[in-house]
Amino acid sequence: MIQADITTYIPQRQPFVMVDEVLLADPAASKTSFLVKEDNIFAVDGVFTEPGLIENMAQTAAAGTGYRYQQKGEVVPVGFIASIKNLKIFALPKVGDVLHTENIVAHTVMNVHVVEAAVYVEGQKMASCEMKIFEQTS
């Protein structure tokens, strides 16, 4: 577990932060955890909605990248979702659930990373997709 202020790794700020901590950050994969709270902007009637799941998967990629850059003493880059493909929502997490999200880098071409993302609660897959993420370099 990598404990730190998550906002040092991602550009988002409250109330739009959808990851709590980085569990793994290496060039091939990123893993995070996130506790769904009742006051979350994507929590409606006790469930964490689809946009929140998508943002959680995207922020998992950002957090892993941000952590790696920070460890090298480099400026954390900003990334943008270029596309989302094959989005599947299997179930919606409930308020109080802890999301465990994993992104595996399928391949990288220049500044575009293709990641396979999945969100789990207690081992049950909640959602998955493929994301193309454009990393802005200075």
Tab-separated table of C-alpha atoms in Angstrom, residues 18-113:
chain	number	residue	atom	x	y	z
A	18	MET	CA	-12.694	8.945	-7.013
A	19	VAL	CA	-9.605	7.136	-5.622
A	20	ASP	CA	-8.344	7.020	-2.033
A	21	GLU	CA	-5.011	5.249	-2.237
A	22	VAL	CA	-2.581	3.700	-4.677
A	23	LEU	CA	-1.982	0.007	-4.026
A	24	LEU	CA	0.303	-0.675	-7.004
A	25	ALA	CA	2.017	1.555	-9.521
A	26	ASP	CA	4.404	0.108	-12.046
A	27	PRO	CA	4.788	0.617	-15.810
A	28	ALA	CA	2.512	-2.348	-16.587
A	29	ALA	CA	-0.318	-1.857	-14.083
A	30	SER	CA	-1.969	0.393	-11.508
A	31	LYS	CA	-4.252	-0.585	-8.636
A	32	THR	CA	-6.230	1.654	-6.294
A	33	SER	CA	-8.864	1.452	-3.599
A	34	PHE	CA	-11.803	3.755	-2.981
A	35	LEU	CA	-14.468	3.851	-0.275
A	36	VAL	CA	-17.842	4.962	-1.656
A	37	LYS	CA	-19.266	7.513	0.770
A	38	GLU	CA	-22.851	8.692	1.013
A	39	ASP	CA	-21.947	12.285	0.111
A	40	ASN	CA	-20.134	11.283	-3.098
A	41	ILE	CA	-21.378	13.275	-6.099
A	42	PHE	CA	-21.930	10.011	-8.020
A	43	ALA	CA	-23.828	8.262	-5.205
A	44	VAL	CA	-27.568	8.285	-5.868
A	45	ASP	CA	-30.106	6.474	-3.695
A	46	GLY	CA	-27.371	4.479	-1.968
A	47	VAL	CA	-25.529	3.299	-5.098
A	48	PHE	CA	-22.413	4.487	-6.913
A	49	THR	CA	-23.512	5.241	-10.482
A	50	GLU	CA	-21.947	4.478	-13.855
A	51	PRO	CA	-20.151	7.837	-14.330
A	52	GLY	CA	-18.438	7.304	-10.979
A	53	LEU	CA	-17.194	3.873	-12.041
A	54	ILE	CA	-15.777	5.308	-15.275
A	55	GLU	CA	-14.092	8.169	-13.432
A	56	ASN	CA	-12.677	5.730	-10.876
A	57	MET	CA	-11.089	3.653	-13.665
A	58	ALA	CA	-9.625	6.776	-15.309
A	59	GLN	CA	-8.286	8.138	-12.014
A	60	THR	CA	-6.667	4.776	-11.283
A	61	ALA	CA	-4.596	5.230	-14.432
A	62	ALA	CA	-3.782	8.822	-13.453
A	63	ALA	CA	-2.811	7.861	-9.897
A	64	GLY	CA	-0.444	5.121	-11.040
A	65	THR	CA	1.214	7.393	-13.578
A	66	GLY	CA	1.389	10.290	-11.116
A	67	TYR	CA	2.993	8.100	-8.466
A	68	ARG	CA	5.667	6.823	-10.875
A	69	TYR	CA	6.517	10.342	-12.095
A	70	GLN	CA	6.700	11.684	-8.558
A	71	GLN	CA	9.054	8.884	-7.510
A	72	LYS	CA	11.409	9.953	-10.319
A	73	GLY	CA	11.193	13.582	-9.165
A	74	GLU	CA	9.385	14.617	-12.337
A	75	VAL	CA	6.293	16.768	-12.843
A	76	VAL	CA	3.099	14.713	-12.818
A	77	PRO	CA	1.557	14.866	-16.323
A	78	VAL	CA	-2.094	15.543	-17.062
A	79	GLY	CA	-3.975	12.853	-18.959
A	80	PHE	CA	-7.203	12.956	-20.931
A	81	ILE	CA	-9.552	10.126	-21.852
A	82	ALA	CA	-9.340	9.860	-25.638
A	83	SER	CA	-11.880	7.040	-25.906
A	84	ILE	CA	-13.729	4.377	-23.973
A	85	LYS	CA	-14.484	1.067	-25.633
A	86	ASN	CA	-16.329	-2.099	-24.592
A	87	LEU	CA	-17.738	-0.578	-21.402
A	88	LYS	CA	-19.567	-3.205	-19.370
A	89	ILE	CA	-21.389	-2.482	-16.131
A	90	PHE	CA	-22.147	-5.724	-14.281
A	91	ALA	CA	-23.439	-4.249	-11.017
A	92	LEU	CA	-23.438	-0.930	-9.177
A	93	PRO	CA	-21.532	-0.699	-5.892
A	94	LYS	CA	-23.349	0.472	-2.806
A	95	VAL	CA	-22.463	3.278	-0.430
A	96	GLY	CA	-19.977	1.783	2.043
A	97	ASP	CA	-18.395	-0.559	-0.514
A	98	VAL	CA	-14.645	-0.422	-1.120
A	99	LEU	CA	-13.738	-0.477	-4.810
A	100	HIS	CA	-10.539	-2.203	-5.891
A	101	THR	CA	-9.661	-1.026	-9.359
A	102	GLU	CA	-6.977	-2.390	-11.651
A	103	ASN	CA	-5.643	-0.992	-14.908
A	104	ILE	CA	-3.331	-3.063	-17.071
A	105	VAL	CA	-1.457	-1.294	-19.858
A	106	ALA	CA	-2.162	-3.212	-23.059
A	107	HIS	CA	0.150	-1.031	-25.154
A	108	THR	CA	1.502	2.464	-25.586
A	109	VAL	CA	1.999	4.423	-28.796
A	110	MET	CA	3.801	7.714	-28.264
A	111	ASN	CA	1.666	9.612	-25.689
A	112	VAL	CA	-1.383	7.333	-25.916
A	113	HIS	CA	-1.793	4.476	-23.446
